[in-house]
């Protein structure tokens, strides 16, 4: 498992497995956000399987599947609600962590400086510099 912290309360990871849940609990996360659609993974990695293991372990679980085609403001708002509705840090996952980083970046636009958002994702290995215009646009709304 490759957990990359973007903020004190939000980290991203490539696809997780049921076997990763104990390590996620040990790392201090209170919630998991699944940003990966079930159509991309085998049944053993479907959101329902991860959710069941997470719930048994005492974690909150949110299913907010994201594709490049489906990413819109409703997804961003759902992610923000999930992030703000937890009692502690969230771990969001998708295929590589990129989509979860993008959605987080969009939730932060207007609350964090664009340079800080891009720096946070870059330090975690995700180059989102190409989103500068979009982030600045959202921040000015």
PDB file of C-alpha atoms in Angstrom, residues 1 16-29 32 49-59 61 91 93:
ATOM      1  CA  UNK A   1       0.000   0.000   0.000  1.00  0.00           C
ATOM      2  CA  UNK A  16      -6.494  -0.864  -1.730  1.00  0.00           C
ATOM      3  CA  UNK A  17      -7.515  -4.399  -0.784  1.00  0.00           C
ATOM      4  CA  UNK A  18      -9.468  -5.853   2.107  1.00  0.00           C
ATOM      5  CA  UNK A  19      -6.145  -7.016   3.578  1.00  0.00           C
ATOM      6  CA  UNK A  20      -4.978  -3.389   3.778  1.00  0.00           C
ATOM      7  CA  UNK A  21      -7.710  -2.328   6.222  1.00  0.00           C
ATOM      8  CA  UNK A  22      -5.759  -3.136   9.428  1.00  0.00           C
ATOM      9  CA  UNK A  23      -2.800  -1.022   8.226  1.00  0.00           C
ATOM     10  CA  UNK A  24      -5.186   1.822   7.349  1.00  0.00           C
ATOM     11  CA  UNK A  25      -6.624   1.695  10.870  1.00  0.00           C
ATOM     12  CA  UNK A  26      -3.114   1.545  12.359  1.00  0.00           C
ATOM     13  CA  UNK A  27      -2.151   4.616  10.289  1.00  0.00           C
ATOM     14  CA  UNK A  28      -4.865   6.578  12.106  1.00  0.00           C
ATOM     15  CA  UNK A  29      -7.448   7.021   9.379  1.00  0.00           C
ATOM     16  CA  UNK A  32     -12.020   5.683   3.454  1.00  0.00           C
ATOM     17  CA  UNK A  49     -16.056  -5.695  -0.275  1.00  0.00           C
ATOM     18  CA  UNK A  50     -13.827  -2.865   0.922  1.00  0.00           C
ATOM     19  CA  UNK A  51     -16.762  -1.196   2.691  1.00  0.00           C
ATOM     20  CA  UNK A  52     -17.646  -4.362   4.596  1.00  0.00           C
ATOM     21  CA  UNK A  53     -14.091  -4.779   5.889  1.00  0.00           C
ATOM     22  CA  UNK A  54     -13.785  -1.067   6.679  1.00  0.00           C
ATOM     23  CA  UNK A  55     -17.068  -0.993   8.574  1.00  0.00           C
ATOM     24  CA  UNK A  56     -16.104  -4.047  10.633  1.00  0.00           C
ATOM     25  CA  UNK A  57     -12.858  -2.257  11.492  1.00  0.00           C
ATOM     26  CA  UNK A  58     -14.767   0.841  12.651  1.00  0.00           C
ATOM     27  CA  UNK A  59     -14.007   3.068   9.672  1.00  0.00           C
ATOM     28  CA  UNK A  61     -16.734   4.461   4.125  1.00  0.00           C
ATOM     29  CA  UNK A  91      -7.820   8.010   2.893  1.00  0.00           C
ATOM     30  CA  UNK A  93      -8.197   5.746  -3.302  1.00  0.00           C
TER      31      UNK A  93
END
